[in-house]
Backbone as JSON Lines, residues from 0, in Angstrom:
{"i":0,"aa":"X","n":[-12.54,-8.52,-1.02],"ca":[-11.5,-7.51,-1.0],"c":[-10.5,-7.86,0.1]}
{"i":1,"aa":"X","n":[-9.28,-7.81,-0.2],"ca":[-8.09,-7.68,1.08],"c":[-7.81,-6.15,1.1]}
{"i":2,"aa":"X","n":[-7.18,-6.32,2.25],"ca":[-6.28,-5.46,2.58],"c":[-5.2,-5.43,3.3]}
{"i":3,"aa":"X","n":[-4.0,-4.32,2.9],"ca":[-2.73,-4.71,3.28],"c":[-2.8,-2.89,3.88]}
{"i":4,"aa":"X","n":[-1.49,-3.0,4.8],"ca":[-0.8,-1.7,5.59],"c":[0.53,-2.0,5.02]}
{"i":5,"aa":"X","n":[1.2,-1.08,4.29],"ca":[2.35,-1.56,3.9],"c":[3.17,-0.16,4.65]}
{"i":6,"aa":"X","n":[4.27,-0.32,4.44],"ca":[4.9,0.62,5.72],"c":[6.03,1.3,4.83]}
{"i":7,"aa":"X","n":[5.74,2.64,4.6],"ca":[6.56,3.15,3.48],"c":[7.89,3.63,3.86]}
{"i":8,"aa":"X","n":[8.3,3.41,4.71],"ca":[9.23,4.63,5.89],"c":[10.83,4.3,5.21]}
{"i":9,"aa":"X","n":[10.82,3.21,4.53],"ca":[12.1,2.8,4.11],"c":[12.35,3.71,2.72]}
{"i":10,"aa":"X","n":[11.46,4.22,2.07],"ca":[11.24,5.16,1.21],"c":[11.4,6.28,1.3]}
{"i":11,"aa":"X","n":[11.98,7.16,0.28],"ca":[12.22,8.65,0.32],"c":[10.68,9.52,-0.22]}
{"i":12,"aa":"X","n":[10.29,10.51,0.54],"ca":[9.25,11.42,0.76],"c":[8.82,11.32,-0.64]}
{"i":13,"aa":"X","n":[9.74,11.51,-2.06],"ca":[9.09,11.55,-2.81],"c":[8.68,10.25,-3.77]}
{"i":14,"aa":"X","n":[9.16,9.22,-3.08],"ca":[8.91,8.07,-3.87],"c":[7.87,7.27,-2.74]}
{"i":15,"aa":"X","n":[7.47,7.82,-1.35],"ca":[6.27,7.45,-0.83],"c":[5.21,7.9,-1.6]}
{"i":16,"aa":"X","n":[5.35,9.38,-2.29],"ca":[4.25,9.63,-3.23],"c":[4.27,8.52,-4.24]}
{"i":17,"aa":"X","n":[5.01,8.4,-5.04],"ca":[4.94,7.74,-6.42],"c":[4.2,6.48,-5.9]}
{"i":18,"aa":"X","n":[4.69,5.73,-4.67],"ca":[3.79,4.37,-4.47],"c":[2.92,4.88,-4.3]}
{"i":19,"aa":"X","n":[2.34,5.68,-3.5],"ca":[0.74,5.89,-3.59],"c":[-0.12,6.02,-4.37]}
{"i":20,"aa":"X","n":[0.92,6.91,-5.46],"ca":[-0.27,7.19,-6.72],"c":[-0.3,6.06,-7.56]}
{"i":21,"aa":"X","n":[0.94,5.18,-7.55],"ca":[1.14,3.78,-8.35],"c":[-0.25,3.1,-7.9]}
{"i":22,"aa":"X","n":[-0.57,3.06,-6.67],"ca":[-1.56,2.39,-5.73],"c":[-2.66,2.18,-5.85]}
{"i":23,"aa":"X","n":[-2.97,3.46,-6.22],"ca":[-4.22,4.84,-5.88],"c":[-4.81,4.05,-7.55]}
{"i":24,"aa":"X","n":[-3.92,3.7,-8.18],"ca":[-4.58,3.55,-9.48],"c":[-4.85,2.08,-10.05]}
{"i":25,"aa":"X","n":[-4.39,1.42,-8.76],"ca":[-4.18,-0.24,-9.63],"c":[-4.92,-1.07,-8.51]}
{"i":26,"aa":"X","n":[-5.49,-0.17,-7.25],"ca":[-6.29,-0.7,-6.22],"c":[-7.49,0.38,-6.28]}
{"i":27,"aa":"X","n":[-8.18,-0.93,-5.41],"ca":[-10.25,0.03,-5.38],"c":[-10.02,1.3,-4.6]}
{"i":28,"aa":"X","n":[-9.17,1.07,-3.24],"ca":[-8.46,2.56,-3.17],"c":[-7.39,2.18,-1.73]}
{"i":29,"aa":"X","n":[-7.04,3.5,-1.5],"ca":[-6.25,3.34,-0.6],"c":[-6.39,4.4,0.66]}
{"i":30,"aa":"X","n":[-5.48,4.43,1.78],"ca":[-5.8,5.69,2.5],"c":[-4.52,5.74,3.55]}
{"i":31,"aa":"X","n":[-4.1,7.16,3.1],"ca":[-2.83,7.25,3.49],"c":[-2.73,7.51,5.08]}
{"i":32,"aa":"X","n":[-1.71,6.86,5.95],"ca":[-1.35,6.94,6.96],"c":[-0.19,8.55,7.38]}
{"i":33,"aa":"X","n":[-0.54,9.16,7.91],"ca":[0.1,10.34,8.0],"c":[0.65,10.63,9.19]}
{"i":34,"aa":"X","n":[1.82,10.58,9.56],"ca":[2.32,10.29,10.91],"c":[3.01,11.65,11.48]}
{"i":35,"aa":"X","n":[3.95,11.82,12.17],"ca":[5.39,13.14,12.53],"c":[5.88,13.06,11.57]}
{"i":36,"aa":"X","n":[6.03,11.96,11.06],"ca":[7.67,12.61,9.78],"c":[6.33,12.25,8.62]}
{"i":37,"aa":"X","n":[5.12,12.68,8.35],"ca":[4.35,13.24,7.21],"c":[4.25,11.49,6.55]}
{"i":38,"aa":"X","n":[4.2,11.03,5.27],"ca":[3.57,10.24,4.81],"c":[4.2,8.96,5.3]}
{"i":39,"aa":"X","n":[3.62,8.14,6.0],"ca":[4.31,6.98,6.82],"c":[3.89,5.17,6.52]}
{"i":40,"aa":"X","n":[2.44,5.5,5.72],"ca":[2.31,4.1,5.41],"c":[0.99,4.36,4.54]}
{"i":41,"aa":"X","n":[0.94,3.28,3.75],"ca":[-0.44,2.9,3.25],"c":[-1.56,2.12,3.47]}
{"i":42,"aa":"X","n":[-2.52,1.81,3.3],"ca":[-3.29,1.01,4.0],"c":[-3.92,0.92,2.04]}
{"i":43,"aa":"X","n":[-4.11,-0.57,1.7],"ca":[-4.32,-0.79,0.14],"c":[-5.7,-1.86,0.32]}
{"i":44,"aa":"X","n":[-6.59,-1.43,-0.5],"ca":[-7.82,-2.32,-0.27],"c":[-7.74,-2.5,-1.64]}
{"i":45,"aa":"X","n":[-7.62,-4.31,-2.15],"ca":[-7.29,-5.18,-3.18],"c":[-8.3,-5.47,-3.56]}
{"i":46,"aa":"X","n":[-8.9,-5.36,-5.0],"ca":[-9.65,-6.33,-5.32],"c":[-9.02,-6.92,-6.37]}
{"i":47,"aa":"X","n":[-7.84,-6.97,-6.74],"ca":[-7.56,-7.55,-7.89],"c":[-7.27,-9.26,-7.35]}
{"i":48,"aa":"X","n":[-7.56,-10.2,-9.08],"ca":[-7.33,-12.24,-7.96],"c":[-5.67,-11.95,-8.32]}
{"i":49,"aa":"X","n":[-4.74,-11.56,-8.64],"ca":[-3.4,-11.23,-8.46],"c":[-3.39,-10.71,-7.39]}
{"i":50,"aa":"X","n":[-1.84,-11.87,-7.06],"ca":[-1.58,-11.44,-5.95],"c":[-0.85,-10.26,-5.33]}
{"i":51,"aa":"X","n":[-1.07,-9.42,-4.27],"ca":[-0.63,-8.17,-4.1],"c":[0.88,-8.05,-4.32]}
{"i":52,"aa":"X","n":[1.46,-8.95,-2.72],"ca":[2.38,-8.77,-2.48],"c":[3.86,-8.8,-4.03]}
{"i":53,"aa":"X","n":[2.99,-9.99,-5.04],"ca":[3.88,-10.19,-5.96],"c":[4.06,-9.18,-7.42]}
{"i":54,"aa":"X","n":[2.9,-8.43,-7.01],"ca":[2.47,-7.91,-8.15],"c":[3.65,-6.52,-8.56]}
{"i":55,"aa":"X","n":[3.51,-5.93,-9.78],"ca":[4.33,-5.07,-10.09],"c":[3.93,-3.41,-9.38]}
{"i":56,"aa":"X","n":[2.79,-3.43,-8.7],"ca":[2.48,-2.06,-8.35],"c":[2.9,-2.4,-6.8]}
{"i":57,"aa":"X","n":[3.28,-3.11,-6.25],"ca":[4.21,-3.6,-4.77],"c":[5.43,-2.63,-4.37]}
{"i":58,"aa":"X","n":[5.73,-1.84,-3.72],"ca":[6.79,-1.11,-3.4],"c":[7.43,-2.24,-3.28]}
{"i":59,"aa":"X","n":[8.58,-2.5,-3.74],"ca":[9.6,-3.6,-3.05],"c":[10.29,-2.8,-1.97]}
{"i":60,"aa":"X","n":[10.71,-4.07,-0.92],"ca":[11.3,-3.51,0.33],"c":[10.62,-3.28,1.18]}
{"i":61,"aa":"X","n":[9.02,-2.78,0.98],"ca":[8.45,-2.49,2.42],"c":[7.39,-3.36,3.04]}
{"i":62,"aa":"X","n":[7.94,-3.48,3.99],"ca":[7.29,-4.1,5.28],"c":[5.51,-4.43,4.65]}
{"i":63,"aa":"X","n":[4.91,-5.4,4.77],"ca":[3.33,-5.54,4.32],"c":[2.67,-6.08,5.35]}
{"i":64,"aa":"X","n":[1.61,-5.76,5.96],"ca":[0.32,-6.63,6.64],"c":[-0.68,-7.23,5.76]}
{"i":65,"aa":"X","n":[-0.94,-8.05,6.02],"ca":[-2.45,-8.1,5.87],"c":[-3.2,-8.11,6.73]}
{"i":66,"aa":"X","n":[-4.24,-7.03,6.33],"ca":[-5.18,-7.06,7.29],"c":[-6.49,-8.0,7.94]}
{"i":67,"aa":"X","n":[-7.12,-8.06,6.5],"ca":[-8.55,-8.27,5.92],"c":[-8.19,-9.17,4.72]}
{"i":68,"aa":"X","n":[-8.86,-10.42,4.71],"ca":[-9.08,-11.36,5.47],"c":[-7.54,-11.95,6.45]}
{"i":69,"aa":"X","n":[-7.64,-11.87,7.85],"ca":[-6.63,-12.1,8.42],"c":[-6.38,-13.89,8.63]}
């Protein structure tokens, strides 16, 4: 499994939801980062062999880590 922190902040409140639930459904799971200004990042644990960053459930535009395997 990987995992990524992807950083939603470049996103509007209601399309931080939509990536999540996009997320929530195409990864083993996820767990939302909840900051002052309310939904602030994701944290995505991958098991798919496609790759994350390229894949179609990817917010484009935001910022990605990887975490796991670093």
């Amino acid at each position: 499994m990987q995992r990524y922190c992807v950083d939603l902040s470049s996103l509007s409140p209601s399309e931080r939801e939509e990536a999540c639930e996009l997320l929530s459904g195409f990864s083993h799971f996820i767990e939302r980062i909840i900051g002052k200004n309310g939904l602030e990042a994701v944290i995505v644990n991958w098991t798919s062999p496609n790759n994350f960053e390229s894949s179609s459930v990817f917010p484009k535009g935001c910022p990605c880590v990887r975490l796991f395997p670093n």
